[in-house]
Steps between C-alpha positions, in 0.01 A plus 500: 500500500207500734353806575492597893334786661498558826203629677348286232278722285190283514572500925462894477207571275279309695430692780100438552296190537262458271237203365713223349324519145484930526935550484413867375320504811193737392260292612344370180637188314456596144762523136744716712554220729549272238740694319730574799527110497589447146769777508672295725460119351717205524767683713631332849549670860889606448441577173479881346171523368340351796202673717404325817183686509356332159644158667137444586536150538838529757710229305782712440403457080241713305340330257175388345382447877553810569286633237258242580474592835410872431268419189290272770422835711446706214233809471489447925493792754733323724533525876729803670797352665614758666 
């Protein structure tokens, strides 16, 4: 059977806004960011393993894109959000 939660995990542990490419949100896209993304890979919103904040690209899917997305940014100081 599916697996539900409810508040959705992914909902809760993203609590600041932060650059889309930067989900550890340190303000450096670098390996670390990278990582984060590929612990996650191929899983759907809904699904267990998924992290909203390493869905850089919003499609509800992480992916190569994903990984793509944050290897384009990589070794920048990124803008502050906040």
């Amino acid at each position: 059977p599916a697996h539900l939660e409810t508040p959705n995990i992914s909902e809760v542990e993203q609590t600041q806004e932060c650059y889309i490419s930067d989900p550890i949100c340190d303000n450096d896209v670098n390996v670390l960011d990278v990582q984060f993304v590929l612990n996650s890979i191929d899983t759907l919103v809904g699904s267990c393993g998924f992290n909203a904040s390493v869905d850089v690209i919003r499609d509800g899917d992480i992916n190569v894109l994903d990984v793509q997305r944050v290897l384009n940014d990589i070794d920048r100081t990124v803008p502050n959000t906040n």
